[in-house]
Coordinates of C-alpha atoms and ligand atoms in Angstrom, one line a residue:
M1 CA -21.7 1.8 -7.6
E2 CA -19.9 2.8 -4.5
E3 CA -19.9 -0.7 -3.6
L4 CA -18.5 -1.8 -7.0
L5 CA -15.5 0.5 -6.3
K6 CA -14.7 -0.7 -3.1
L7 CA -12.6 -3.6 -4.5
K8 CA -9.9 -1.0 -5.9
E9 CA -7.4 0.1 -3.8
H10 CA -7.3 3.6 -5.4
D11 CA -6.1 7.0 -4.8
E12 CA -9.7 8.1 -4.2
A13 CA -9.8 5.9 -1.1
R14 CA -7.6 9.0 0.3
Q15 CA -9.9 11.4 -1.4
G16 CA -10.7 14.2 1.0
E17 CA -8.1 13.4 3.5
A18 CA -7.4 16.2 5.7
Y19 CA -3.6 16.5 6.1
A20 CA -1.9 16.2 9.3
P21 CA 0.4 18.8 8.7
F22 CA 2.9 20.2 11.4
A23 CA 6.2 20.4 10.1
M24 CA 6.4 23.0 12.3
D25 CA 5.1 24.2 15.7
P26 CA 1.2 25.4 14.6
N27 CA 1.6 28.0 17.4
H28 CA 4.6 29.5 15.6
Y29 CA 2.1 31.1 13.1
K30 CA -0.6 33.7 13.3
K31 CA -2.8 32.6 10.8
H32 CA -3.8 29.2 9.8
F33 CA -5.0 27.2 6.6
Y34 CA -6.9 23.9 6.4
I35 CA -6.4 21.9 3.2
E36 CA -8.3 18.8 2.0
S37 CA -7.1 17.0 -1.3
Y38 CA -9.0 15.1 -3.9
G39 CA -8.1 13.0 -6.7
C40 CA -4.8 11.8 -8.1
Q41 CA -1.2 11.4 -6.3
M42 CA -0.2 14.6 -8.0
N43 CA -2.9 16.8 -6.2
F44 CA -1.6 15.6 -2.9
S45 CA 2.0 16.5 -4.0
D46 CA 0.7 19.8 -5.2
S47 CA -0.9 20.5 -1.8
E48 CA 2.4 19.9 -0.3
I49 CA 3.9 22.8 -2.5
V50 CA 0.8 25.1 -1.4
A51 CA 1.7 24.3 2.2
S52 CA 5.4 25.4 1.5
I53 CA 4.2 28.5 0.0
L54 CA 1.7 29.6 2.7
N55 CA 4.0 28.7 5.5
Q56 CA 6.7 31.1 3.8
H57 CA 4.0 33.8 4.0
G58 CA 2.9 33.2 7.6
F59 CA 0.4 30.6 7.4
G60 CA 0.6 27.5 9.5
A61 CA -1.4 24.5 8.6
T62 CA -4.1 23.1 10.7
R63 CA -6.2 19.8 10.8
N64 CA -8.9 21.6 12.7
V65 CA -11.4 23.8 10.3
E66 CA -12.5 25.8 13.4
E67 CA -8.9 27.0 13.9
A68 CA -8.5 27.9 10.2
D69 CA -8.5 31.5 8.6
L70 CA -8.2 30.2 5.1
V71 CA -9.8 26.7 3.8
L72 CA -8.4 25.2 0.7
L73 CA -10.1 22.6 -1.4
N74 CA -7.5 20.8 -4.0
T75 CA -9.9 19.4 -6.5
C76 CA -10.3 17.0 -9.2
S77 CA -12.3 17.1 -12.4
I78 CA -11.7 13.4 -13.7
R79 CA -15.1 12.2 -13.5
E80 CA -18.3 13.8 -12.7
K81 CA -18.7 12.1 -9.2
A82 CA -15.2 13.6 -8.1
E83 CA -16.7 17.4 -8.7
Q84 CA -19.7 16.3 -7.0
T85 CA -18.0 15.2 -3.9
V86 CA -16.4 18.7 -4.0
R87 CA -19.5 20.7 -4.2
R88 CA -20.8 18.4 -1.4
R89 CA -18.0 19.4 0.8
L90 CA -18.6 23.0 -0.1
G91 CA -21.6 22.6 1.4
D92 CA -20.3 21.5 4.7
F93 CA -18.1 24.4 4.6
Q94 CA -21.1 26.9 4.3
Q95 CA -22.1 26.4 7.9
V96 CA -18.5 27.1 9.0
K97 CA -18.4 30.1 7.2
Q98 CA -21.4 31.3 8.6
S99 CA -20.1 30.9 12.4
K100 CA -16.9 32.7 11.1
P101 CA -17.5 35.4 8.5
G102 CA -13.7 36.2 8.1
L103 CA -13.0 32.8 6.9
L104 CA -11.6 32.6 3.3
I105 CA -12.7 29.5 1.1
G106 CA -10.2 28.7 -1.7
V107 CA -10.9 26.1 -4.5
L108 CA -7.6 24.9 -6.1
G109 CA -6.5 22.5 -8.7
C110 CA -8.5 20.9 -11.7
M111 CA -11.9 22.1 -11.0
A112 CA -10.8 25.6 -10.6
E113 CA -9.1 25.7 -13.9
R114 CA -11.7 23.7 -15.7
L115 CA -14.6 26.3 -14.3
K116 CA -12.6 29.1 -13.8
S117 CA -14.3 32.2 -12.7
K118 CA -17.8 30.5 -13.4
F119 CA -17.0 28.7 -9.9
L120 CA -17.7 32.1 -8.4
E121 CA -21.1 32.4 -9.8
E122 CA -22.0 28.8 -9.1
E123 CA -20.8 28.6 -5.5
K124 CA -21.4 31.9 -4.0
L125 CA -19.1 31.3 -0.8
V126 CA -15.9 30.5 -2.8
D127 CA -13.5 33.6 -2.5
M128 CA -10.4 32.3 -4.5
V129 CA -10.3 30.3 -7.6
V130 CA -6.7 29.2 -8.0
G131 CA -5.3 26.9 -11.1
P132 CA -2.3 24.4 -10.9
D133 CA 0.0 26.5 -12.4
A134 CA -0.8 29.7 -10.2
Y135 CA 0.3 28.7 -6.6
R136 CA 2.9 31.0 -6.3
S137 CA 0.1 33.8 -6.5
L138 CA -1.5 32.6 -3.5
P139 CA -0.2 35.0 -1.0
A140 CA -1.3 37.8 -3.4
L141 CA -4.7 36.3 -4.0
I142 CA -5.2 35.9 -0.1
E143 CA -4.5 39.5 0.6
E144 CA -7.0 40.4 -2.3
A145 CA -9.5 38.1 -1.1
E146 CA -9.2 39.7 2.7
T147 CA -10.3 43.0 1.3
G148 CA -13.6 41.3 0.4
Q149 CA -12.9 41.0 -3.4
K150 CA -13.2 37.7 -4.9
A151 CA -9.6 36.3 -6.3
V152 CA -8.9 34.3 -9.4
N153 CA -5.7 33.0 -11.2
V154 CA -6.3 30.4 -13.7
L155 CA -3.2 31.1 -15.9
L156 CA -1.8 27.9 -17.2
S157 CA 2.2 28.0 -17.8
R158 CA 4.5 26.4 -20.2
D159 CA 7.2 26.3 -17.9
E160 CA 6.2 26.2 -14.1
T161 CA 7.4 23.1 -12.3
Y162 CA 7.8 24.4 -8.7
A163 CA 11.4 23.1 -9.0
D164 CA 12.8 25.5 -6.4
I165 CA 9.9 24.9 -3.6
S166 CA 10.8 22.4 -1.1
P167 CA 7.4 20.6 -0.5
V168 CA 6.2 20.7 3.2
R169 CA 5.6 17.0 3.9
L170 CA 2.2 17.0 4.9
D171 CA 0.5 13.7 5.7
S172 CA 3.8 11.9 5.9
N173 CA 4.3 8.5 7.4
G174 CA 8.0 9.6 7.3
V175 CA 8.9 6.6 5.1
S176 CA 7.6 7.3 1.6
A177 CA 7.2 10.4 -0.4
F178 CA 6.1 11.8 -3.6
V179 CA 8.3 13.7 -5.7
S180 CA 6.6 15.6 -8.7
I181 CA 9.1 15.2 -11.9
M182 CA 6.9 17.0 -14.5
R183 CA 3.7 18.5 -15.0
G184 CA 0.6 18.5 -17.7
C185 CA 0.1 16.2 -20.4
N186 CA 0.2 16.4 -24.2
N187 CA -1.4 13.3 -25.0
M188 CA -5.0 14.2 -25.6
C189 CA -6.9 10.9 -24.7
A190 CA -10.1 11.5 -25.8
F191 CA -11.9 10.9 -22.7
C192 CA -9.7 12.9 -20.2
V193 CA -9.8 16.4 -19.1
V194 CA -6.3 16.6 -17.7
P195 CA -4.7 18.2 -20.8
F196 CA -7.2 21.1 -20.4
T197 CA -7.0 21.5 -16.7
R198 CA -3.1 21.0 -16.2
G199 CA -2.0 22.3 -19.6
R200 CA 1.1 21.5 -21.6
E201 CA 3.6 18.8 -20.4
R202 CA 7.2 20.1 -19.1
S203 CA 9.7 18.4 -17.1
R204 CA 11.4 19.7 -14.0
D205 CA 15.1 20.4 -13.7
A206 CA 16.7 17.0 -13.0
L207 CA 19.3 18.3 -10.5
S208 CA 16.2 19.7 -8.3
I209 CA 14.6 16.2 -8.5
V210 CA 17.7 14.2 -7.3
A211 CA 18.4 17.1 -4.7
E212 CA 15.1 16.6 -3.4
C213 CA 15.1 12.8 -3.2
Q214 CA 18.6 13.1 -1.6
N215 CA 17.2 15.3 1.2
L216 CA 14.2 13.2 1.7
F217 CA 16.7 10.2 2.3
E218 CA 19.0 12.1 4.7
R219 CA 15.9 12.7 6.7
G220 CA 15.1 9.4 7.1
F221 CA 12.6 8.5 4.2
K222 CA 13.2 5.1 2.4
E223 CA 11.1 5.5 -0.6
V224 CA 10.4 7.9 -3.5
T225 CA 7.5 8.0 -6.0
L226 CA 8.4 10.1 -8.9
L227 CA 5.2 11.5 -10.2
G228 CA 4.0 12.9 -13.4
Q229 CA 1.0 12.3 -16.0
N230 CA 3.4 10.5 -18.1
V231 CA 6.5 9.8 -16.7
D232 CA 8.0 8.2 -19.7
S233 CA 8.0 11.1 -21.8
Y234 CA 10.2 13.1 -19.2
Y235 CA 13.1 14.9 -20.8
Y236 CA 14.8 17.8 -19.4
V237 CA 17.5 19.9 -21.2
S238 CA 19.8 21.8 -18.9
D239 CA 21.3 25.3 -19.8
S240 CA 24.2 23.5 -20.9
N241 CA 22.2 21.3 -23.5
E242 CA 22.5 18.3 -21.4
V243 CA 19.7 16.0 -21.9
V244 CA 18.1 13.6 -19.2
N245 CA 15.6 11.3 -20.2
F246 CA 13.3 9.3 -17.7
A247 CA 15.6 5.9 -17.8
Q248 CA 18.6 8.6 -16.9
L249 CA 16.8 10.3 -14.1
L250 CA 15.8 6.9 -12.6
E251 CA 19.3 5.7 -12.7
R252 CA 20.4 9.0 -11.0
V253 CA 17.8 8.8 -8.3
A254 CA 18.7 4.9 -7.8
L255 CA 22.3 5.9 -7.3
I256 CA 21.5 7.8 -4.3
S257 CA 21.6 5.1 -2.1
P258 CA 20.7 1.2 -2.1
E259 CA 18.6 1.9 0.8
L260 CA 16.3 4.0 -1.0
R261 CA 13.4 2.5 -2.9
I262 CA 12.3 4.1 -6.1
R263 CA 8.5 4.0 -7.6
F264 CA 7.3 6.1 -10.5
S265 CA 3.7 6.7 -11.7
T266 CA 2.1 6.8 -14.4
S267 CA 3.7 5.2 -17.6
H268 CA 1.9 5.5 -21.0
P269 CA 2.1 2.1 -22.8
K270 CA 3.3 4.3 -25.8
D271 CA 6.2 5.7 -24.1
I272 CA 7.9 3.4 -22.0
T273 CA 11.1 2.2 -23.5
D274 CA 13.4 -1.0 -23.2
D275 CA 15.7 1.7 -21.6
V276 CA 13.5 2.4 -18.9
L277 CA 12.7 -1.6 -18.3
H278 CA 16.6 -2.4 -18.6
T279 CA 17.5 0.3 -16.0
M280 CA 14.8 -1.2 -13.5
A281 CA 16.1 -4.6 -14.0
K282 CA 19.7 -3.1 -13.2
Y283 CA 19.1 -1.5 -10.0
E284 CA 17.4 -3.7 -7.3
N285 CA 16.0 -0.5 -5.6
I286 CA 13.8 0.6 -8.4
C287 CA 10.8 -1.4 -7.7
K288 CA 9.5 -4.1 -9.8
Y289 CA 6.3 -2.6 -10.3
I290 CA 4.5 -0.8 -13.4
H291 CA 1.2 0.9 -13.6
L292 CA 0.1 0.6 -17.3
P293 CA -3.1 1.8 -18.0
V294 CA -4.8 0.1 -20.9
Q295 CA -8.0 1.7 -20.7
S296 CA -9.5 -0.8 -23.2
G297 CA -8.8 -4.1 -24.6
S298 CA -10.4 -3.4 -27.8
T299 CA -8.2 -1.7 -30.7
R300 CA -11.4 -0.1 -32.3
I301 CA -12.1 1.8 -28.7
L302 CA -8.3 2.3 -28.3
Q303 CA -8.3 4.3 -31.4
L304 CA -11.4 6.3 -30.7
M305 CA -9.8 7.1 -27.2
N306 CA -6.7 8.3 -29.3
R307 CA -4.4 6.0 -27.0
T308 CA -2.2 5.7 -30.1
Y309 CA -1.5 1.8 -29.5
T310 CA -3.5 -1.4 -30.5
R311 CA -4.5 -4.3 -28.5
E312 CA -1.6 -6.3 -29.8
W313 CA 0.9 -3.8 -29.4
Y314 CA -0.2 -3.3 -25.8
M315 CA 0.1 -7.2 -25.1
A316 CA 3.5 -7.3 -26.9
K317 CA 4.6 -4.5 -24.2
V318 CA 3.3 -6.5 -21.4
D319 CA 5.0 -9.5 -22.9
R320 CA 8.5 -7.5 -23.1
I321 CA 8.1 -6.2 -19.5
R322 CA 7.8 -10.0 -18.2
E323 CA 10.8 -11.0 -20.5
I324 CA 13.2 -8.4 -19.0
M325 CA 11.7 -8.5 -15.3
P326 CA 9.8 -11.9 -14.9
D327 CA 9.0 -10.9 -11.3
C328 CA 7.7 -7.2 -12.4
G329 CA 4.2 -6.5 -10.9
I330 CA 1.7 -4.6 -13.6
S331 CA -1.5 -2.7 -12.8
S332 CA -4.1 -0.9 -15.1
D333 CA -6.7 1.6 -15.4
I334 CA -9.7 0.3 -17.0
I335 CA -12.7 2.5 -18.5
A336 CA -15.9 0.6 -19.0
G337 CA -18.7 1.7 -21.5
F338 CA -16.8 4.2 -23.5
C339 CA -18.7 5.6 -26.8
T340 CA -19.9 3.0 -29.1
E341 CA -18.4 0.1 -27.0
T342 CA -20.0 -3.3 -27.8
E343 CA -20.1 -6.4 -26.3
E344 CA -17.4 -7.6 -28.3
D345 CA -15.1 -4.6 -27.3
H346 CA -15.9 -5.5 -23.6
Q347 CA -15.0 -9.0 -24.0
D348 CA -11.8 -7.8 -25.7
T349 CA -11.3 -5.9 -22.4
L350 CA -11.8 -8.9 -20.3
S351 CA -9.4 -11.1 -22.5
I352 CA -6.7 -8.5 -22.3
M353 CA -6.8 -8.4 -18.5
D354 CA -6.4 -12.4 -18.4
H355 CA -3.6 -11.7 -20.9
S356 CA -1.7 -8.9 -18.6
K357 CA -2.7 -10.8 -15.3
Y358 CA -2.7 -7.4 -13.7
D359 CA -2.2 -7.5 -9.9
M360 CA -4.5 -4.6 -9.5
S361 CA -6.6 -2.3 -11.4
Y362 CA -8.2 1.0 -11.1
M363 CA -11.7 0.6 -12.6
F364 CA -14.2 3.2 -13.7
F365 CA -17.4 3.5 -15.9
Y366 CA -17.1 6.2 -18.5
S367 CA -18.1 9.6 -17.4
E368 CA -18.5 12.4 -20.3
R369 CA -16.2 15.6 -19.4
P370 CA -17.2 18.9 -20.9
G371 CA -14.7 20.1 -23.5
T372 CA -12.9 16.7 -24.3
L373 CA -12.3 15.5 -27.5
A374 CA -15.0 12.7 -26.8
Q375 CA -17.4 15.1 -25.7
R376 CA -17.2 17.1 -28.8
R377 CA -17.0 14.1 -31.4
Y378 CA -18.8 11.2 -29.8
K379 CA -22.0 10.5 -28.2
D380 CA -22.0 8.8 -24.7
D381 CA -24.2 6.3 -26.0
I382 CA -23.9 3.5 -23.6
P383 CA -26.8 3.3 -21.1
D384 CA -25.8 3.2 -17.6
E385 CA -27.1 0.0 -16.4
V386 CA -25.1 -1.5 -19.4
K387 CA -21.9 0.6 -18.1
K388 CA -22.5 -0.7 -14.6
R389 CA -22.8 -4.4 -15.5
R390 CA -19.7 -4.3 -17.5
L391 CA -17.9 -2.7 -14.8
Q392 CA -19.0 -5.1 -12.5
E393 CA -17.7 -8.0 -14.9
I394 CA -14.2 -6.2 -14.9
V395 CA -14.2 -5.7 -11.2
D396 CA -15.0 -9.6 -11.0
K397 CA -12.3 -10.3 -13.2
Q398 CA -9.9 -8.4 -11.4
G399 CA -10.6 -9.7 -8.0
K400 CA -10.0 -13.3 -9.5
L401 CA -6.6 -12.1 -11.1
S402 CA -5.4 -10.4 -8.0
F403 CA -6.3 -13.4 -5.8
A404 CA -4.6 -15.8 -8.2
S405 CA -1.6 -13.2 -8.3
N406 CA -1.3 -13.5 -4.6
K407 CA -1.6 -17.3 -4.3
Q408 CA 1.3 -17.3 -6.5
D409 CA 3.3 -15.8 -4.1
L410 CA 2.6 -18.4 -1.1
G411 CA 5.8 -19.7 0.3
K412 CA 8.0 -17.0 -1.3
T413 CA 10.2 -14.4 0.7
F414 CA 9.9 -10.8 -0.1
K415 CA 12.1 -7.9 1.3
V416 CA 9.5 -5.5 2.7
L417 CA 9.5 -2.1 3.6
I418 CA 7.6 -1.1 6.9
E419 CA 5.1 1.4 6.4
G420 CA 3.5 1.2 10.0
N421 CA 1.1 -0.6 11.9
S422 CA -1.6 -2.6 10.2
K423 CA -5.0 -1.2 9.6
K424 CA -6.5 -4.0 11.8
S425 CA -4.0 -4.5 14.7
D426 CA -1.0 -2.4 16.2
K427 CA 0.4 -6.0 16.8
D428 CA 1.1 -6.4 13.1
W429 CA 3.3 -4.3 10.9
M430 CA 2.1 -3.3 7.3
G431 CA 4.4 -3.0 4.6
R432 CA 5.0 -3.4 0.8
N433 CA 7.1 -5.5 -1.5
S434 CA 9.0 -4.2 -4.3
Q435 CA 5.8 -5.5 -6.4
N436 CA 3.8 -2.8 -4.3
K437 CA 1.8 -5.3 -2.8
V438 CA 0.4 -5.0 0.9
I439 CA 2.0 -7.5 3.2
V440 CA 0.8 -7.8 6.9
F441 CA 3.0 -9.6 9.4
S442 CA 3.3 -10.2 13.4
K443 CA 5.6 -7.7 15.0
D444 CA 6.7 -10.7 17.2
E445 CA 9.6 -9.9 19.6
T446 CA 11.5 -8.1 17.3
N447 CA 12.9 -4.5 17.5
L448 CA 11.9 -3.5 14.0
K449 CA 10.3 0.1 13.4
K450 CA 8.7 1.8 10.7
G451 CA 10.9 2.6 7.7
D452 CA 13.0 -0.9 8.3
Y453 CA 13.2 -3.6 5.8
A454 CA 12.3 -6.9 6.6
F455 CA 12.5 -10.2 5.0
V456 CA 8.8 -11.9 5.4
T457 CA 7.7 -15.1 3.9
V458 CA 4.1 -15.5 2.4
T459 CA 2.1 -17.8 4.4
D460 CA -1.6 -16.8 3.4
C461 CA -3.4 -14.3 1.4
T462 CA -6.5 -12.8 0.5
Q463 CA -7.5 -10.9 -2.6
A464 CA -6.2 -7.7 -1.5
T465 CA -3.5 -8.5 1.0
L466 CA -0.6 -10.9 1.6
I467 CA 0.0 -12.4 5.1
G468 CA 3.5 -13.3 6.1
K469 CA 5.9 -14.5 8.9
L470 CA 9.2 -12.4 9.3
I471 CA 12.3 -14.5 8.6
S472 CA 15.2 -12.2 9.3
Q473 CA 16.0 -8.3 9.6
Ligands
5AD501 N1 -14.2 8.8 -17.3 C1 -13.7 7.5 -16.6 N2 -12.7 7.2 -16.3 C2 -11.8 8.3 -16.9 N3 -10.2 8.5 -16.6 C3 -9.9 9.5 -17.1 N4 -10.8 10.5 -17.6 C4 -12.0 9.5 -17.4 C5 -13.4 9.6 -17.8 N5 -13.8 10.7 -18.4 C6 -9.6 7.3 -15.9 C7 -8.6 6.9 -16.8 C8 -7.3 7.3 -16.3 C9 -7.7 7.8 -15.0 C10 -6.5 8.4 -14.0 O1 -8.7 7.9 -14.8 O2 -8.6 5.4 -16.6 O3 -6.0 6.5 -16.4
SF4_502 FE1 -5.4 11.8 -19.2 FE2 -4.2 10.4 -21.3 FE3 -2.7 12.6 -20.2 FE4 -3.5 10.2 -18.9 S1 -2.2 10.2 -20.8 S2 -3.4 12.4 -18.1 S3 -5.6 9.9 -19.5 S4 -4.6 12.6 -21.7

């Protein structure tokens, strides 16, 4: 299965990445924390909030576990495999703790919320269990744990958005940053544990979002990704009763500067409006890329999943996007082998992929999660071999679609934001076009640098990457 999923360029590729923190001289602090993040972008963004809270309370970040007084794992529960990875990692820390008895180990995020104090029984070395809405209490919980007691706070909130906390950009390339615009989810997709681990949906104060983006731009950042489980239902009502919806928020951020690119994730097909699409079309700096998870191409399965749209409705939404923005990139999340899925349902998924012509997809086989609607109502009745075979067919289909989409770009010229050296060679730059496609091109004799825009003509491609030639700066 590992192999199967290599194709997808998913957040999970970053799983377990330790942050390279050092916003401030690490020697400035007497105590240090080490943090690893797993799962979605929201978790990586939350770790930056945690870092800020800990910095305020005298903890500097370190990349070296040996140097840490506190080890934190920001965890994910979305699939069973994600939880297994965290448990294995905790096993690694067992040894570190043996050689350093005062070391505190904390579990943050969705697994902490799902398992609550049960975590302390299951994993004896854990000292703290802290849910996603309880990070402000971390300093108090650390104090409690330092006295030898186990510390737990998994209270979910209806209004916590950490709006006033200025995240410490930990693993930053200095070019692009995540900005959280809302928390939680009200959607109750039958397979998903997120509504239980992240609570009710709430939108962050629009002024604080714009101020954070403005500040990032002033510090040299060139791209912000507005994050939420369901960004299209962003809806903020200020104290003076002024309403800001997602289209309006997008516009406000776009107006900061034409030099600042805006991305967002994730969109729910049922909520993305024409208003949002027209706002995207209106501003060159709002990237022409939408992550629009379909999950399944079968209306019957979509209904069981509680996605609240049909196959036809989804296809019409894709058509509408292409009508308003013919050059818009579209990607998806797809689940193979949901409860009762027949071969016909699976064929519907393959054919909706053809219709949508996704540039990229994150593809999973269904993993039953405790407490979800699906776990309570349906039987996880598709055998593993069938799930894996169907997933492989979906992966193969996506490979062909990605390659076809990349081949369509041959000869085209794109404005590319340079993110850094290409992975393979420091003689090449790596950047992205508006459609979120990775483009690699030779540095040549130019004096371009990370964070600059360049115009690049596509001369070749693979399934995953465009290869280009610089035409001008
Ligand atoms: N099993 C498999 N995939 C899941 N996802 C969410 N829950 C599950 C599950 N139980 C996938 C969905 C979602 C993405 C973030 O993870 O495709 O969009
Ligand atoms: Fe989960 Fe659905 Fe909410 Fe996404 S929209 S977080 S899949 S419940």
